[in-house]
PDB file of C-alpha atoms in Angstrom:
ATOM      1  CA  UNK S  41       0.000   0.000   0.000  1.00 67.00           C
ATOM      2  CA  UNK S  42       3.109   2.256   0.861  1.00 70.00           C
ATOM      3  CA  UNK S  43       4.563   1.910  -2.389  1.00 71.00           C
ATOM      4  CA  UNK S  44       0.877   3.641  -4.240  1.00 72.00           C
ATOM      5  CA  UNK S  45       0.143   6.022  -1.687  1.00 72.00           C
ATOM      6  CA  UNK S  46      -1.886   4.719   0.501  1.00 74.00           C
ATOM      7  CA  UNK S  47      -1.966   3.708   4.351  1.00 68.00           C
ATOM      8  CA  UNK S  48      -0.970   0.406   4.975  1.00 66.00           C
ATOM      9  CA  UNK S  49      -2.806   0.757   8.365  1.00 66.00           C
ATOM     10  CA  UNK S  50      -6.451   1.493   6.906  1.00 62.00           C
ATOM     11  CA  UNK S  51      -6.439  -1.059   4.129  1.00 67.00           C
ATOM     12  CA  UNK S  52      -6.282  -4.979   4.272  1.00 84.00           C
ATOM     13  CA  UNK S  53      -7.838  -5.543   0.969  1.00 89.00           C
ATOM     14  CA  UNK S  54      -7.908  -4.301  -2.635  1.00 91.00           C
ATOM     15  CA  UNK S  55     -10.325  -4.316  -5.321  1.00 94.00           C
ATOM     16  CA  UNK S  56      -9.425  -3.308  -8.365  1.00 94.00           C
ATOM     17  CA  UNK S  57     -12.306  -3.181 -11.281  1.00 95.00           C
ATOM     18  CA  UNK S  58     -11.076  -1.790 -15.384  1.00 95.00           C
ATOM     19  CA  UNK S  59     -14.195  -0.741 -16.825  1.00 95.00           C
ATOM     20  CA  UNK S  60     -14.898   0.198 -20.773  1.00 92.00           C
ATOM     21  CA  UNK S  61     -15.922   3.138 -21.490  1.00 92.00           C
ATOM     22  CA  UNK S  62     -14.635   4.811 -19.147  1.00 91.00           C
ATOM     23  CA  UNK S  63     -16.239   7.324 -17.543  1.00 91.00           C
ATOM     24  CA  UNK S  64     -18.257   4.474 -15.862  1.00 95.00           C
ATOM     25  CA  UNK S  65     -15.728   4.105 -13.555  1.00 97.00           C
ATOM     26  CA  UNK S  66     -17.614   6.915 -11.626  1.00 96.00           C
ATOM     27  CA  UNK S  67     -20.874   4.973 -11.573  1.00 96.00           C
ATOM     28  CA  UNK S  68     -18.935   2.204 -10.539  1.00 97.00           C
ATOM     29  CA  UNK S  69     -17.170   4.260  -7.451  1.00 97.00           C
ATOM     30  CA  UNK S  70     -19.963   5.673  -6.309  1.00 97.00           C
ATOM     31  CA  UNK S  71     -22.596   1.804  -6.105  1.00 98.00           C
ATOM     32  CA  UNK S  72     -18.917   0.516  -4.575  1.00 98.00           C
ATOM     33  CA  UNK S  73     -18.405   2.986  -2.231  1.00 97.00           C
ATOM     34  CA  UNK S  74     -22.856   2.793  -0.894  1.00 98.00           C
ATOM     35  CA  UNK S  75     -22.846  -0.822  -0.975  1.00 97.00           C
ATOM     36  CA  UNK S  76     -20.474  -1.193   1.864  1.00 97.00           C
ATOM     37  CA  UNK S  77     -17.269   0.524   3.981  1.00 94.00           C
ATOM     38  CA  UNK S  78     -15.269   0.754   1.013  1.00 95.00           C
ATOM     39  CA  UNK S  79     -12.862   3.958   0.432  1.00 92.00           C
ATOM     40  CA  UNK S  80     -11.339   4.768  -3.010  1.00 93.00           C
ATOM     41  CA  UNK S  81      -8.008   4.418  -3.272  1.00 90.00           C
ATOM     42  CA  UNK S  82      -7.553   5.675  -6.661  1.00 91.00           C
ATOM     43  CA  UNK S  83      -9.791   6.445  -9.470  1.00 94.00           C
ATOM     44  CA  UNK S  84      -9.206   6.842 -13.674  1.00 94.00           C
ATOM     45  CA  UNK S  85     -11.697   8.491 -15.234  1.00 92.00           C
ATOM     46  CA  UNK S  86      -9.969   8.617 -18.440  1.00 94.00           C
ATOM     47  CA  UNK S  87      -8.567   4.759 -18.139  1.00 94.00           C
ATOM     48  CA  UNK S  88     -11.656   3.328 -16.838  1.00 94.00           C
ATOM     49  CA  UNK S  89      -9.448   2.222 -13.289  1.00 96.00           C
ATOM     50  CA  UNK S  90     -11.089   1.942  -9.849  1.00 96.00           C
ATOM     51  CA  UNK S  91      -8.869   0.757  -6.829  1.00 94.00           C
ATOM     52  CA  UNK S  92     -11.090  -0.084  -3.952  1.00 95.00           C
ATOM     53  CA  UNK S  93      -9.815   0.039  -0.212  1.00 92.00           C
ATOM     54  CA  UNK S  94     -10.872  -1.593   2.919  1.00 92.00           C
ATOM     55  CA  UNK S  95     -11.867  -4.841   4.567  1.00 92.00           C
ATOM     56  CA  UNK S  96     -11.830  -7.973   2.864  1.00 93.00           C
ATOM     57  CA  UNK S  97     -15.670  -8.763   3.170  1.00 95.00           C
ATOM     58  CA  UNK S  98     -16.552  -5.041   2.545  1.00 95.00           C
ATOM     59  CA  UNK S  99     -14.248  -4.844  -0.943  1.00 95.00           C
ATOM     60  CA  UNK S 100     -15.830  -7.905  -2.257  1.00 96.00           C
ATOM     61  CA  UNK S 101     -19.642  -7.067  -1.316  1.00 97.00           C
ATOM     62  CA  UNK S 102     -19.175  -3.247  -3.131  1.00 97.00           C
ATOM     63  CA  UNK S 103     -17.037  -5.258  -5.727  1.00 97.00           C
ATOM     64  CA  UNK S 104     -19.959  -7.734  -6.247  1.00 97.00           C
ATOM     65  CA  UNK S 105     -22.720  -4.783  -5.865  1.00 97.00           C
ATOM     66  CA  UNK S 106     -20.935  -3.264  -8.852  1.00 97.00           C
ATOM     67  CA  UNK S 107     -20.831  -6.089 -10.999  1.00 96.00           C
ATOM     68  CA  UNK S 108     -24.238  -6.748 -10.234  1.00 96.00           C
ATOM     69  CA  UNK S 109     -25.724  -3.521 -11.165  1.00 97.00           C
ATOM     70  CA  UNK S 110     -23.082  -3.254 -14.853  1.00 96.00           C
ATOM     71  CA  UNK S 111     -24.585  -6.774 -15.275  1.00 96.00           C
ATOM     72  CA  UNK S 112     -28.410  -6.309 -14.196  1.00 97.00           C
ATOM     73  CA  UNK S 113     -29.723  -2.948 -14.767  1.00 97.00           C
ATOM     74  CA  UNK S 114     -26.626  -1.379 -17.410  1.00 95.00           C
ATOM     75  CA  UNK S 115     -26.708  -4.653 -19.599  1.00 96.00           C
ATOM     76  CA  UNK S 116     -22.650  -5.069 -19.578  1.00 95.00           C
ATOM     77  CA  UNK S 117     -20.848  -8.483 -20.021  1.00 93.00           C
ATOM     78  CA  UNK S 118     -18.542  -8.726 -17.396  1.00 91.00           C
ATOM     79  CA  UNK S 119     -16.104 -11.701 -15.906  1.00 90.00           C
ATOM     80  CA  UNK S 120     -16.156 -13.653 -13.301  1.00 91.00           C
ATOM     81  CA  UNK S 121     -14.385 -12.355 -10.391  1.00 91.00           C
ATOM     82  CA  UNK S 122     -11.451 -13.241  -8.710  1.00 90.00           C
ATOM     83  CA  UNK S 123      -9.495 -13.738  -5.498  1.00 86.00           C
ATOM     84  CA  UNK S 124      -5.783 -14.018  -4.647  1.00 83.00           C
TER      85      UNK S 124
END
């Protein structure tokens, strides 16, 4: 976390979502960031790049609450996600 700027005491978990186009990367933030204790830790506009912050449970429920919504209600194909 140190080495991107952020503090290593705050965060245990990252999310990290690329989304085409790109300006729904703000959409994305913004469902992430509602759907549970989730901070951004950095956000592309222009790339369509959304690093999420926080818990482990909390990254993958705004993680999943995104994908849901792209999937559901936006009509986006998506992929699966993952965990390491």
């Amino acid at each position: 976390y140190l080495k991107i700027g952020l503090d290593n005491e705050v965060c245990n978990a990252a999310g990290i979502l690329t989304i085409t186009p790109s300006e729904a990367v703000i959409i994305a933030a913004d469902i992430a960031t509602k759907a549970a204790d989730v901070d951004v830790g950095f956000l592309d506009r222009f790339g369509g790049s959304l690093l999420l912050v926080g818990d482990v449970a909390s990254v993958e429920s705004s993680l999943r609450a995104v994908l849901t919504y792209f999937e559901d209600v936006l009509h986006y194909d998506s992929v699966e996600m993952t965990r390491s």
